[in-house]
mmCIF file of C-alpha atoms in Angstrom:
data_model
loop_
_atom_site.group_PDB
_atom_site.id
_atom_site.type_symbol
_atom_site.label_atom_id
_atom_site.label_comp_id
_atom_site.label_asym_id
_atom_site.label_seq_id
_atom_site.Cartn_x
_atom_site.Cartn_y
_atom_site.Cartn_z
ATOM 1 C CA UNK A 9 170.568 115.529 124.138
ATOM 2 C CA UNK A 10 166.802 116.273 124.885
ATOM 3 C CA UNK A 11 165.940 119.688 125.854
ATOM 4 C CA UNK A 12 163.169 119.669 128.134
ATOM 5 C CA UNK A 13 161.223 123.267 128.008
ATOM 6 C CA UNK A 14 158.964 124.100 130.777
ATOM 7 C CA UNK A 15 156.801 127.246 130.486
ATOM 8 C CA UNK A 16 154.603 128.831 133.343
ATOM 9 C CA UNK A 17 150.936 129.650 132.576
ATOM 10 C CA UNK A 18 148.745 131.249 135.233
ATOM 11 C CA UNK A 19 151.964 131.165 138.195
ATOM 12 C CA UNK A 20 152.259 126.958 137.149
ATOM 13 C CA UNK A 21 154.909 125.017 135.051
ATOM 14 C CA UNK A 22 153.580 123.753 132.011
ATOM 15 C CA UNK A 23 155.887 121.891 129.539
ATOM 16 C CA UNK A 24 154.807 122.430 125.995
ATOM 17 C CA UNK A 25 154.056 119.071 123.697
ATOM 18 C CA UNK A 26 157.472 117.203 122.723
ATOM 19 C CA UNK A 27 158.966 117.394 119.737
ATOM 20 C CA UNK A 28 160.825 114.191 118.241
ATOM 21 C CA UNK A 29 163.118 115.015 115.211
ATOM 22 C CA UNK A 30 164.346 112.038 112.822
ATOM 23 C CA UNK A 31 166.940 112.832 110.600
ATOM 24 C CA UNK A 32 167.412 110.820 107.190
ATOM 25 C CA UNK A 33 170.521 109.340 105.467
ATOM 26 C CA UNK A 34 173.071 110.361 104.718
ATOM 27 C CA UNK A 35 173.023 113.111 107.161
ATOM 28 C CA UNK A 36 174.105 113.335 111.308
ATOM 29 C CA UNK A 37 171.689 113.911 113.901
ATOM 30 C CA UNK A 38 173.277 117.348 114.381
ATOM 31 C CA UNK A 39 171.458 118.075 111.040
ATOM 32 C CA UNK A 40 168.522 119.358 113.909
ATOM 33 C CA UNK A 41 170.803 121.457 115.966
ATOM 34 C CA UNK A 42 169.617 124.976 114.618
ATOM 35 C CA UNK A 43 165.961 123.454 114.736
ATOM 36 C CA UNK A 44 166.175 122.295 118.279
ATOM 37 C CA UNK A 45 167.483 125.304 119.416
ATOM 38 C CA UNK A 46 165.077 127.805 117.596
ATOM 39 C CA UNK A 47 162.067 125.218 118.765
ATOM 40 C CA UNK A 48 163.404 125.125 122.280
ATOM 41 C CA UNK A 49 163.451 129.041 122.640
ATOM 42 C CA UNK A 50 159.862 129.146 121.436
ATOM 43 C CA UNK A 51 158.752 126.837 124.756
ATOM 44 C CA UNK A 52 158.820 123.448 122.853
ATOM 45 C CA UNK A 53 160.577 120.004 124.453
ATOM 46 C CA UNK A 54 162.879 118.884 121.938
ATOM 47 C CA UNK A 55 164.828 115.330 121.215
ATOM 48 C CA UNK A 56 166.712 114.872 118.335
ATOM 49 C CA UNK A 57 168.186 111.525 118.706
ATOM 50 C CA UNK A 58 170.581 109.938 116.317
ATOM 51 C CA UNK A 59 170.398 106.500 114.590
ATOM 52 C CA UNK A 60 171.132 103.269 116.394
ATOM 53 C CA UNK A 61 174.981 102.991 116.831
ATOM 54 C CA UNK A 62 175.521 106.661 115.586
ATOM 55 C CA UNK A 63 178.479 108.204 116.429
ATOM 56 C CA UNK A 64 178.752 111.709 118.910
ATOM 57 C CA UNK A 65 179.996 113.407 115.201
ATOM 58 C CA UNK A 66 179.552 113.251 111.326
ATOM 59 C CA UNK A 67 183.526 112.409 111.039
ATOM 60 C CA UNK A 68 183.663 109.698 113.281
ATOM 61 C CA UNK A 69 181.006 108.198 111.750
ATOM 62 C CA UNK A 70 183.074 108.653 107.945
ATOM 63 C CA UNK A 71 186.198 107.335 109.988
ATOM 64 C CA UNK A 72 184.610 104.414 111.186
ATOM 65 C CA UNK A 73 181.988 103.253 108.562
ATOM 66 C CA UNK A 74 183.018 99.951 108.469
ATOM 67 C CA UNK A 75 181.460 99.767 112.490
ATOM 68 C CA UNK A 76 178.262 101.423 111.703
ATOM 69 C CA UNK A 77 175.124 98.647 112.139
ATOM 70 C CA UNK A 78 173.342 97.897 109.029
ATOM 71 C CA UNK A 79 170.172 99.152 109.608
ATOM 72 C CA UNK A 80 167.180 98.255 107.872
ATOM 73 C CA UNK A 81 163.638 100.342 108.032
ATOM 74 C CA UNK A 82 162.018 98.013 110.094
ATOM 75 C CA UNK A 83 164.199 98.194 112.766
ATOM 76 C CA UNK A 84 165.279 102.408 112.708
ATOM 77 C CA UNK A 85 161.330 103.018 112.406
ATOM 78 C CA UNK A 86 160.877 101.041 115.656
ATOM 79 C CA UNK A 87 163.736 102.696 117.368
ATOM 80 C CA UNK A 88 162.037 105.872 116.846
ATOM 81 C CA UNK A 89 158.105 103.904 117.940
ATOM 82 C CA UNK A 90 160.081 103.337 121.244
ATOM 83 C CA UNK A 91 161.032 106.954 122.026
ATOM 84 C CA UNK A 92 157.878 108.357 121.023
ATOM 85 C CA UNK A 93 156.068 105.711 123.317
ATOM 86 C CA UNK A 94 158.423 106.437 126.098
ATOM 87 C CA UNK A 95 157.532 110.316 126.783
ATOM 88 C CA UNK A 96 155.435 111.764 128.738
ATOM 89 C CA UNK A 97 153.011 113.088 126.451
ATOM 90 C CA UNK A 98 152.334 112.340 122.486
ATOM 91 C CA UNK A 99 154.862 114.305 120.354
ATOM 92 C CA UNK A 100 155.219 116.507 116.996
ATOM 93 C CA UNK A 101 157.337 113.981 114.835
ATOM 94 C CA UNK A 102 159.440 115.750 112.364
ATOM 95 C CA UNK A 103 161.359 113.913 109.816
ATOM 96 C CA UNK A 104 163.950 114.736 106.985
ATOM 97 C CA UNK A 105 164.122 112.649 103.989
ATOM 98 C CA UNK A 106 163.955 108.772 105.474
ATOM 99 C CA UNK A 107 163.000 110.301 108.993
ATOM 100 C CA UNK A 108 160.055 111.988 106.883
ATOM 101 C CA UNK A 109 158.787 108.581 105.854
ATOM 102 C CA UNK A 110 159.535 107.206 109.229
ATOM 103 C CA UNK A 111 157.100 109.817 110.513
ATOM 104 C CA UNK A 112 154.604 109.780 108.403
ATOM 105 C CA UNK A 113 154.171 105.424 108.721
ATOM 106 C CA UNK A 114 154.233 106.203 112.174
ATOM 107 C CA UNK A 115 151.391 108.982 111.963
ATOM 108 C CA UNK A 116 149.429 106.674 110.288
ATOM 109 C CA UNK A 117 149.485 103.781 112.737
ATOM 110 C CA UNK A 118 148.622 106.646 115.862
ATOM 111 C CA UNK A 119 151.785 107.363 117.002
ATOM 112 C CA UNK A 120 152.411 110.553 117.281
ATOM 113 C CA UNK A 121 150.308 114.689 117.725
ATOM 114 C CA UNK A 122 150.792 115.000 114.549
ATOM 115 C CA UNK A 123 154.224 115.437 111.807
ATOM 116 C CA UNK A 124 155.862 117.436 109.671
ATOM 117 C CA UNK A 125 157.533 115.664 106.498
ATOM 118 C CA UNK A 126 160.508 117.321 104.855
ATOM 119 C CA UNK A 127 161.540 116.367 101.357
ATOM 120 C CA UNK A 128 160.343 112.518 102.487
ATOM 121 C CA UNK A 129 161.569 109.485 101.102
ATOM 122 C CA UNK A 130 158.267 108.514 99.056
ATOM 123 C CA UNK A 131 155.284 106.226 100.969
ATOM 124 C CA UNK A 132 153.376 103.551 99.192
ATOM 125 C CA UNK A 133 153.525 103.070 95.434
ATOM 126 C CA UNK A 134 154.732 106.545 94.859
ATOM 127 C CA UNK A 135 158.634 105.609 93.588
ATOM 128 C CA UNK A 136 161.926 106.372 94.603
ATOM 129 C CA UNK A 137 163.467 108.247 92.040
ATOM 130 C CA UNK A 138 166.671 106.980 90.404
ATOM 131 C CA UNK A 139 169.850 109.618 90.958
ATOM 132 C CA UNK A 140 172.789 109.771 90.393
ATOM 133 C CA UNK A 141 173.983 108.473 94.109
ATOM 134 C CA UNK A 142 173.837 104.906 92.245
ATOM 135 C CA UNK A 143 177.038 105.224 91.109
ATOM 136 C CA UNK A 144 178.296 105.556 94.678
ATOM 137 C CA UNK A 145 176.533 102.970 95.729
ATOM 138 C CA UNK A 146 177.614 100.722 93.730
ATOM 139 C CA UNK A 147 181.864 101.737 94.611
ATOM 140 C CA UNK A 148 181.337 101.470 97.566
ATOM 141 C CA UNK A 149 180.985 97.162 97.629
ATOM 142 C CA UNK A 150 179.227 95.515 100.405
ATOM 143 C CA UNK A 151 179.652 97.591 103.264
ATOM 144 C CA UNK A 152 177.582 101.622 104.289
ATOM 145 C CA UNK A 153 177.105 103.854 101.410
ATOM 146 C CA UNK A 154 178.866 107.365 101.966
ATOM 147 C CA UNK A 155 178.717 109.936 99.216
ATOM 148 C CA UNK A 156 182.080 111.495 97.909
ATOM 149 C CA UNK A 157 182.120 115.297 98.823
ATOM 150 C CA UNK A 158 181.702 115.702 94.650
ATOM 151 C CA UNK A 159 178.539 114.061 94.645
ATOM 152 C CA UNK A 160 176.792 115.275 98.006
ATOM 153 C CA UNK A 161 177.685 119.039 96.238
ATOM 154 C CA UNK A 162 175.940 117.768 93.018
ATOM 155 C CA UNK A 163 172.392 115.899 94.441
ATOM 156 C CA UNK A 164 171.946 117.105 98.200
ATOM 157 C CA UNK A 165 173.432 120.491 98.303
ATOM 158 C CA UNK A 166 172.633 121.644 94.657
ATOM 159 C CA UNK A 167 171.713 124.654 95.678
ATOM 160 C CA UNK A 168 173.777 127.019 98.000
ATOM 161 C CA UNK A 169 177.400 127.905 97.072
ATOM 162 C CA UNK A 170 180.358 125.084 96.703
ATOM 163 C CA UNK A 171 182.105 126.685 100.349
ATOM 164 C CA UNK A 172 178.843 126.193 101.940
ATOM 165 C CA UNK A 173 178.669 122.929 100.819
ATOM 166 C CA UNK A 174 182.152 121.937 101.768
ATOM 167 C CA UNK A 175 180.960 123.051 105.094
ATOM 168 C CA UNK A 176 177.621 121.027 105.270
ATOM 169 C CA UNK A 177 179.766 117.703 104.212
ATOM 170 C CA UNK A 178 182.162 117.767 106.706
ATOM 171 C CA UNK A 179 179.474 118.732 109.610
ATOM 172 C CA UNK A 180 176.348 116.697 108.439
ATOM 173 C CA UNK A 181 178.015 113.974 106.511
ATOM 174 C CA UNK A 182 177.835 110.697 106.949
ATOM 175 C CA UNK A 183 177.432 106.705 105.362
ATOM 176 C CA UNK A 184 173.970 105.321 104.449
ATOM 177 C CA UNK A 185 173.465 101.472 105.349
ATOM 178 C CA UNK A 186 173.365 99.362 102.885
ATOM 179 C CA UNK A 187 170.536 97.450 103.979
ATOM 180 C CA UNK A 188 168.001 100.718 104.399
ATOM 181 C CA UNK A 189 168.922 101.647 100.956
ATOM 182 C CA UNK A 190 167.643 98.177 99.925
ATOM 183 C CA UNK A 191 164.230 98.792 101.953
ATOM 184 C CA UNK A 192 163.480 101.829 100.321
ATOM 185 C CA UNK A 193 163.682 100.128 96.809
ATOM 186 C CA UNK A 194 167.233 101.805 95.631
ATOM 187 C CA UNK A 195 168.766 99.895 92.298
ATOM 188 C CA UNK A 196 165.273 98.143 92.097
ATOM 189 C CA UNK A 197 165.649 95.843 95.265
ATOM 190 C CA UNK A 198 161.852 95.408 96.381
ATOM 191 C CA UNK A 199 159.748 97.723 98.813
ATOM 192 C CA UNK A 200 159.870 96.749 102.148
ATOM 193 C CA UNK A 201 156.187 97.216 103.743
ATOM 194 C CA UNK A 202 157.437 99.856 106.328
ATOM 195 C CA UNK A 203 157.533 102.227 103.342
ATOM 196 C CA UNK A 204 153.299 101.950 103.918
ATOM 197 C CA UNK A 205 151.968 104.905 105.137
ATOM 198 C CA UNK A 206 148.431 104.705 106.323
ATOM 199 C CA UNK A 207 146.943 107.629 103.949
ATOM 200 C CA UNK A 208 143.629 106.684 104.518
ATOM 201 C CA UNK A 209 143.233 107.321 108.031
ATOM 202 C CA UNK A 210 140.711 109.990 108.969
ATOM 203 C CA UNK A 211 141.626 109.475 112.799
ATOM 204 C CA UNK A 212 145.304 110.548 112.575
ATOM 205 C CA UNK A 213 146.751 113.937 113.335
ATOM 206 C CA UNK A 214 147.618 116.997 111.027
ATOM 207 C CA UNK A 215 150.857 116.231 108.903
ATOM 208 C CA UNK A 216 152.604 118.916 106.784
ATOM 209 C CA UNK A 217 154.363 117.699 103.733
ATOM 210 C CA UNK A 218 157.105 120.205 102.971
ATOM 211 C CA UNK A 219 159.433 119.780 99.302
ATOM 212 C CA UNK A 220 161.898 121.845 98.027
ATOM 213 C CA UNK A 221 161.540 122.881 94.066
ATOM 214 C CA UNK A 222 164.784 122.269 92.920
ATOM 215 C CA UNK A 223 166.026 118.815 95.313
ATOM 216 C CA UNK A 224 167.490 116.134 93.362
ATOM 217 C CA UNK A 225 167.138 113.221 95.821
ATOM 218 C CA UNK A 226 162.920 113.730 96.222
ATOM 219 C CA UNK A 227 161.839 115.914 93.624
ATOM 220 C CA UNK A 228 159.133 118.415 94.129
ATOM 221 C CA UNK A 229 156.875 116.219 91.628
ATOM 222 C CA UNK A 230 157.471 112.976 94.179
ATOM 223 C CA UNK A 231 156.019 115.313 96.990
ATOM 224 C CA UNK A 232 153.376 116.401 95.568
ATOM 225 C CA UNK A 233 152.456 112.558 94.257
ATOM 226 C CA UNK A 234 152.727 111.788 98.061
ATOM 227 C CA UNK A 235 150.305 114.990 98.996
ATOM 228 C CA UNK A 236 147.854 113.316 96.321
ATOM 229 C CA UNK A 237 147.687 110.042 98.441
ATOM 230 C CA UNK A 238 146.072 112.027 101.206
ATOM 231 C CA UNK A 239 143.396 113.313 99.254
ATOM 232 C CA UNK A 240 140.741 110.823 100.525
ATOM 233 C CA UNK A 241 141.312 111.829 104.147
ATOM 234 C CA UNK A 242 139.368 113.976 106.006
ATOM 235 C CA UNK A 243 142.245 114.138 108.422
ATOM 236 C CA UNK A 244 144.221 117.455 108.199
ATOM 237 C CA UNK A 245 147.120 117.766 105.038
ATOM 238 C CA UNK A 246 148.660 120.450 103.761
ATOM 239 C CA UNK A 247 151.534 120.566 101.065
ATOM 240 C CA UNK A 248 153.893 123.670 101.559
ATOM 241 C CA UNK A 249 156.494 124.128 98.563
ATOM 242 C CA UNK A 250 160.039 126.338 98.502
ATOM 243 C CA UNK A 251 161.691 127.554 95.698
ATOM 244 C CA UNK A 252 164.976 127.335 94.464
ATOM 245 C CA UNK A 253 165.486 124.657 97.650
ATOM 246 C CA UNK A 254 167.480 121.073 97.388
ATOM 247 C CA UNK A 255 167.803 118.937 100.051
ATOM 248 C CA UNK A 256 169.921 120.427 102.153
ATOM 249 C CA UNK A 257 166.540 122.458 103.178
ATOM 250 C CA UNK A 258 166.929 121.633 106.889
ATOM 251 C CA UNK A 259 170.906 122.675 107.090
ATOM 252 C CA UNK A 260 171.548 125.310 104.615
ATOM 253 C CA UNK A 261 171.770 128.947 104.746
ATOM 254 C CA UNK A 262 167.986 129.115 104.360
ATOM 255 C CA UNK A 263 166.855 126.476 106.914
ATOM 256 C CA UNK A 264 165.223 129.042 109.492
ATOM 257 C CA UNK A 265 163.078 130.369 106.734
ATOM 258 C CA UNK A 266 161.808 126.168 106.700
ATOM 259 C CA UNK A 267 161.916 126.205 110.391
ATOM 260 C CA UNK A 268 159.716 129.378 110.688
ATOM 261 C CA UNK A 269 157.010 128.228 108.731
ATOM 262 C CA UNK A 270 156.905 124.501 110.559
ATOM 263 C CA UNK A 271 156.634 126.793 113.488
ATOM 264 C CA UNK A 272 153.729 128.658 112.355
ATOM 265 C CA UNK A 273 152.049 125.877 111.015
ATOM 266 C CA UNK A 274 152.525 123.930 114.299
ATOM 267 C CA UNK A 275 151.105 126.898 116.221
ATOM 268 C CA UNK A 276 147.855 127.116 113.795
ATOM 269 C CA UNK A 277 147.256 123.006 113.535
ATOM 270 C CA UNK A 278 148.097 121.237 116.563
ATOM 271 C CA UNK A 279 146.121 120.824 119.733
ATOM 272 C CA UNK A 280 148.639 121.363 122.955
ATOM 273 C CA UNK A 281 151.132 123.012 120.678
ATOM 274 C CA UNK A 282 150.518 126.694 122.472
#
Protein backbone atom coordinates (compact mmCIF):
# COMPACT_ATOMS: atom_id res chain seq x y z
CA UNK A 1 0.00 0.00 0.00
CA UNK A 2 1.21 3.65 -0.71
CA UNK A 3 2.69 5.49 2.09
CA UNK A 4 1.96 8.99 1.79
CA UNK A 5 4.76 11.17 3.83
CA UNK A 6 3.95 14.66 4.65
CA UNK A 7 6.70 16.86 6.16
CA UNK A 8 6.22 20.48 7.65
CA UNK A 9 8.57 23.26 6.44
CA UNK A 10 8.26 26.77 7.86
CA UNK A 11 4.83 25.65 10.34
CA UNK A 12 3.17 24.10 6.63
CA UNK A 13 2.72 20.45 5.35
CA UNK A 14 4.77 19.72 2.55
CA UNK A 15 4.76 16.17 1.05
CA UNK A 16 8.11 15.28 -0.38
CA UNK A 17 8.24 14.09 -4.34
CA UNK A 18 6.70 10.41 -4.79
CA UNK A 19 8.51 7.63 -5.18
CA UNK A 20 7.19 4.72 -7.58
CA UNK A 21 9.09 1.36 -7.14
CA UNK A 22 8.79 -1.45 -9.98
CA UNK A 23 9.96 -4.64 -9.11
CA UNK A 24 11.23 -7.19 -11.90
CA UNK A 25 10.59 -10.94 -12.45
CA UNK A 26 10.80 -13.27 -10.83
CA UNK A 27 10.51 -11.45 -7.65
CA UNK A 28 7.13 -10.12 -5.36
CA UNK A 29 6.38 -6.64 -4.90
CA UNK A 30 7.35 -7.09 -1.24
CA UNK A 31 10.92 -7.22 -2.75
CA UNK A 32 10.53 -3.04 -1.82
CA UNK A 33 9.33 -3.47 1.68
CA UNK A 34 12.73 -2.57 3.50
CA UNK A 35 13.11 0.25 0.75
CA UNK A 36 9.73 1.74 1.30
CA UNK A 37 10.08 1.79 4.75
CA UNK A 38 13.70 3.27 5.04
CA UNK A 39 12.47 5.93 2.11
CA UNK A 40 9.30 6.66 4.00
CA UNK A 41 11.18 7.51 7.35
CA UNK A 42 13.44 9.87 5.43
CA UNK A 43 10.06 12.14 4.39
CA UNK A 44 9.59 10.47 0.91
CA UNK A 45 5.84 9.25 -0.50
CA UNK A 46 6.28 5.81 -1.43
CA UNK A 47 4.15 3.18 -3.77
CA UNK A 48 5.38 0.01 -4.48
CA UNK A 49 2.71 -1.61 -6.42
CA UNK A 50 2.76 -5.14 -7.64
CA UNK A 51 2.21 -6.52 -11.20
CA UNK A 52 -1.20 -6.74 -12.79
CA UNK A 53 -3.07 -9.75 -11.20
CA UNK A 54 -0.29 -10.21 -8.48
CA UNK A 55 -1.13 -11.94 -5.63
CA UNK A 56 -1.14 -10.24 -1.68
CA UNK A 57 2.13 -12.93 -1.24
CA UNK A 58 5.11 -14.64 -3.10
CA UNK A 59 3.43 -18.24 -2.20
CA UNK A 60 0.19 -17.65 -3.45
CA UNK A 61 1.47 -16.52 -6.42
CA UNK A 62 3.83 -20.17 -6.67
CA UNK A 63 0.44 -21.91 -5.60
CA UNK A 64 -1.51 -20.48 -8.18
CA UNK A 65 0.76 -19.90 -11.28
CA UNK A 66 -1.37 -21.39 -13.56
CA UNK A 67 -3.93 -18.00 -12.78
CA UNK A 68 -1.27 -15.47 -13.11
CA UNK A 69 -2.01 -13.13 -16.53
CA UNK A 70 0.55 -13.43 -19.14
CA UNK A 71 1.95 -10.27 -19.24
CA UNK A 72 3.83 -8.86 -21.94
CA UNK A 73 6.15 -5.47 -21.69
CA UNK A 74 3.89 -3.45 -23.45
CA UNK A 75 1.20 -3.81 -21.32
CA UNK A 76 3.19 -3.99 -17.45
CA UNK A 77 5.18 -0.77 -18.76
CA UNK A 78 1.81 0.98 -19.28
CA UNK A 79 0.41 -0.19 -16.03
CA UNK A 80 3.18 1.50 -14.38
CA UNK A 81 2.68 5.00 -17.23
CA UNK A 82 -0.82 5.01 -15.53
CA UNK A 83 0.26 5.27 -11.88
CA UNK A 84 2.92 7.61 -12.48
CA UNK A 85 0.39 9.85 -14.49
CA UNK A 86 -2.14 9.50 -11.80
CA UNK A 87 -0.19 11.29 -8.75
CA UNK A 88 -0.09 14.32 -7.70
CA UNK A 89 3.23 15.36 -8.56
CA UNK A 90 6.03 13.69 -11.03
CA UNK A 91 7.81 10.81 -9.20
CA UNK A 92 11.42 9.13 -8.59
CA UNK A 93 10.88 5.78 -10.60
CA UNK A 94 12.96 3.04 -9.24
CA UNK A 95 13.16 -0.23 -10.92
CA UNK A 96 14.81 -3.73 -10.27
CA UNK A 97 15.83 -5.83 -13.08
CA UNK A 98 12.63 -5.59 -15.72
CA UNK A 99 11.18 -2.67 -13.49
CA UNK A 100 14.76 -1.04 -14.21
CA UNK A 101 14.10 -1.14 -17.93
CA UNK A 102 10.53 -0.22 -17.39
CA UNK A 103 11.90 2.95 -15.79
CA UNK A 104 14.36 3.89 -17.73
CA UNK A 105 11.86 3.65 -21.33
CA UNK A 106 9.68 5.56 -19.30
CA UNK A 107 12.40 8.30 -18.33
CA UNK A 108 13.08 8.63 -21.71
CA UNK A 109 9.62 9.37 -23.07
CA UNK A 110 9.18 12.25 -19.87
CA UNK A 111 7.58 10.36 -17.48
CA UNK A 112 8.92 10.55 -14.51
CA UNK A 113 11.63 13.26 -11.87
CA UNK A 114 14.02 11.24 -12.68
CA UNK A 115 15.08 7.02 -11.94
CA UNK A 116 17.20 4.88 -10.46
CA UNK A 117 18.00 1.50 -12.45
CA UNK A 118 19.08 -1.54 -10.48
CA UNK A 119 20.80 -4.42 -12.21
CA UNK A 120 18.25 -3.51 -15.40
CA UNK A 121 17.16 -5.80 -17.89
CA UNK A 122 19.35 -4.32 -20.90
CA UNK A 123 17.71 -1.24 -23.27
CA UNK A 124 18.25 -1.07 -26.97
CA UNK A 125 20.75 -3.27 -28.78
CA UNK A 126 22.67 -3.95 -25.67
CA UNK A 127 21.70 -8.03 -25.27
CA UNK A 128 20.18 -10.09 -22.84
CA UNK A 129 22.59 -12.39 -21.68
CA UNK A 130 21.96 -16.14 -21.99
CA UNK A 131 21.86 -18.02 -18.27
CA UNK A 132 21.31 -20.73 -17.11
CA UNK A 133 17.38 -19.98 -16.19
CA UNK A 134 16.85 -21.48 -19.89
CA UNK A 135 16.73 -24.68 -18.71
CA UNK A 136 13.78 -23.78 -16.49
CA UNK A 137 12.19 -22.22 -18.93
CA UNK A 138 12.05 -24.57 -21.08
CA UNK A 139 10.43 -27.45 -18.10
CA UNK A 140 8.25 -25.50 -17.37
CA UNK A 141 5.94 -25.93 -20.99
CA UNK A 142 3.58 -23.30 -21.98
CA UNK A 143 2.43 -21.77 -18.98
CA UNK A 144 4.65 -18.79 -16.18
CA UNK A 145 8.21 -19.53 -15.71
CA UNK A 146 9.11 -20.07 -11.89
CA UNK A 147 12.66 -20.95 -10.95
CA UNK A 148 13.29 -24.15 -8.77
CA UNK A 149 14.70 -23.03 -5.30
CA UNK A 150 18.21 -24.82 -6.80
CA UNK A 151 18.44 -22.49 -9.49
CA UNK A 152 17.22 -19.04 -7.91
CA UNK A 153 20.31 -20.05 -5.17
CA UNK A 154 22.65 -20.53 -8.23
CA UNK A 155 21.82 -17.17 -10.70
CA UNK A 156 19.83 -14.59 -8.42
CA UNK A 157 21.10 -15.17 -4.99
CA UNK A 158 24.76 -16.23 -5.84
CA UNK A 159 26.00 -14.40 -3.38
CA UNK A 160 24.83 -14.46 0.34
CA UNK A 161 24.71 -17.80 2.24
CA UNK A 162 22.36 -20.95 1.06
CA UNK A 163 19.88 -20.18 4.56
CA UNK A 164 19.59 -16.72 3.40
CA UNK A 165 18.68 -17.75 0.22
CA UNK A 166 16.17 -20.32 1.28
CA UNK A 167 14.72 -17.37 3.00
CA UNK A 168 14.66 -14.86 0.00
CA UNK A 169 12.84 -17.79 -2.21
CA UNK A 170 10.14 -18.45 -0.15
CA UNK A 171 9.47 -14.51 0.64
CA UNK A 172 10.34 -12.90 -2.81
CA UNK A 173 9.68 -15.79 -5.08
CA UNK A 174 7.60 -15.99 -7.64
CA UNK A 175 6.72 -17.20 -11.69
CA UNK A 176 7.88 -15.06 -14.65
CA UNK A 177 5.25 -14.84 -17.64
CA UNK A 178 5.96 -16.44 -20.37
CA UNK A 179 5.10 -13.85 -22.70
CA UNK A 180 7.51 -10.95 -20.96
CA UNK A 181 10.28 -13.37 -21.18
CA UNK A 182 9.58 -13.47 -24.95
CA UNK A 183 9.63 -9.46 -25.11
CA UNK A 184 12.81 -9.16 -23.61
CA UNK A 185 14.43 -11.49 -26.29
CA UNK A 186 14.96 -14.76 -23.88
CA UNK A 187 15.85 -18.13 -26.10
CA UNK A 188 16.29 -15.65 -29.10
CA UNK A 189 12.50 -14.70 -29.55
CA UNK A 190 12.79 -11.03 -31.08
CA UNK A 191 13.01 -7.59 -29.13
CA UNK A 192 9.92 -6.10 -28.55
CA UNK A 193 10.31 -2.12 -29.11
CA UNK A 194 9.38 -1.31 -25.41
CA UNK A 195 12.91 -2.55 -24.62
CA UNK A 196 13.84 1.21 -26.43
CA UNK A 197 15.05 3.49 -24.11
CA UNK A 198 15.32 7.01 -25.31
CA UNK A 199 19.26 7.51 -24.51
CA UNK A 200 19.50 10.39 -26.47
CA UNK A 201 17.36 12.70 -24.73
CA UNK A 202 19.05 15.76 -23.26
CA UNK A 203 15.56 16.93 -21.77
CA UNK A 204 15.00 13.95 -19.42
CA UNK A 205 15.79 13.76 -15.74
CA UNK A 206 18.91 12.36 -13.80
CA UNK A 207 18.91 8.41 -13.88
CA UNK A 208 21.36 6.32 -11.80
CA UNK A 209 22.34 3.03 -13.25
CA UNK A 210 23.32 0.79 -10.34
CA UNK A 211 24.99 -3.16 -11.15
CA UNK A 212 26.21 -5.51 -8.92
CA UNK A 213 29.88 -7.12 -9.80
CA UNK A 214 29.24 -10.53 -9.37
CA UNK A 215 25.08 -10.91 -10.70
CA UNK A 216 24.53 -13.63 -13.03
CA UNK A 217 21.19 -12.55 -14.57
CA UNK A 218 22.69 -8.75 -15.80
CA UNK A 219 26.24 -8.84 -15.51
CA UNK A 220 28.22 -5.89 -14.44
CA UNK A 221 29.69 -5.73 -18.18
CA UNK A 222 25.77 -5.45 -19.55
CA UNK A 223 25.48 -2.34 -17.15
CA UNK A 224 28.10 -0.71 -17.96
CA UNK A 225 27.28 -1.32 -22.00
CA UNK A 226 23.90 0.33 -21.00
CA UNK A 227 25.85 3.41 -19.06
CA UNK A 228 27.81 3.73 -22.53
CA UNK A 229 24.46 4.41 -24.42
CA UNK A 230 24.07 7.56 -22.40
CA UNK A 231 27.21 8.98 -23.27
CA UNK A 232 25.83 11.41 -25.92
CA UNK A 233 23.47 13.03 -23.42
CA UNK A 234 23.97 16.01 -21.77
CA UNK A 235 21.21 14.93 -19.45
CA UNK A 236 22.50 13.76 -16.00
CA UNK A 237 24.01 9.74 -15.77
CA UNK A 238 25.90 8.26 -13.43
CA UNK A 239 26.95 4.47 -13.18
CA UNK A 240 27.45 3.33 -9.46
CA UNK A 241 29.02 -0.34 -9.16
CA UNK A 242 29.02 -2.92 -5.88
CA UNK A 243 31.20 -5.56 -5.29
CA UNK A 244 30.82 -8.97 -4.56
CA UNK A 245 26.76 -8.19 -5.26
CA UNK A 246 24.25 -10.61 -7.42
CA UNK A 247 20.95 -9.85 -7.96
CA UNK A 248 19.44 -10.23 -5.01
CA UNK A 249 21.02 -6.52 -4.40
CA UNK A 250 17.63 -5.03 -3.43
CA UNK A 251 16.63 -8.04 -0.81
CA UNK A 252 19.72 -9.41 0.62
CA UNK A 253 21.56 -8.88 3.73
CA UNK A 254 23.30 -5.92 2.10
CA UNK A 255 20.33 -4.09 0.48
CA UNK A 256 20.41 -0.92 2.89
CA UNK A 257 23.98 -0.37 1.96
CA UNK A 258 22.14 -0.08 -2.01
CA UNK A 259 19.35 1.79 -0.47
CA UNK A 260 21.68 4.34 1.29
CA UNK A 261 23.48 5.35 -1.58
CA UNK A 262 20.08 5.74 -3.93
CA UNK A 263 19.25 7.92 -1.02
CA UNK A 264 22.18 10.06 -1.19
CA UNK A 265 22.25 10.25 -4.70
CA UNK A 266 18.54 11.25 -4.78
CA UNK A 267 19.25 13.97 -2.21
CA UNK A 268 22.36 15.42 -4.38
CA UNK A 269 20.49 15.05 -8.08
CA UNK A 270 16.94 15.65 -7.96
CA UNK A 271 15.04 18.89 -7.88
CA UNK A 272 12.02 18.60 -5.09
CA UNK A 273 13.74 15.62 -3.59
CA UNK A 274 14.66 17.73 -0.15
Amino acid sequence: MPVQVVIMLGGLPVTRTPVVFIHGAWLHARSWESWAERFAGRGWSTHAPGWPGEPPTAGEARNSAELLPDLGLEELTEHYARLVRSLDASPVLVGHSVGGLVAQHLLGTGVGEAAVALAAAPVNEVPLPAVRIARDRAATGRGPVLLSPARFRETFANTVPEEEARRLYERYAIPAPRRLLDDLGCAGAPRHPFTAADTANPGRGPLLLVSGQEDLVVPDGVTRAVYKQYGDSTARTDLKQFADRGHTLIVDGGRRVVADYVLWWLDEHVVGAT
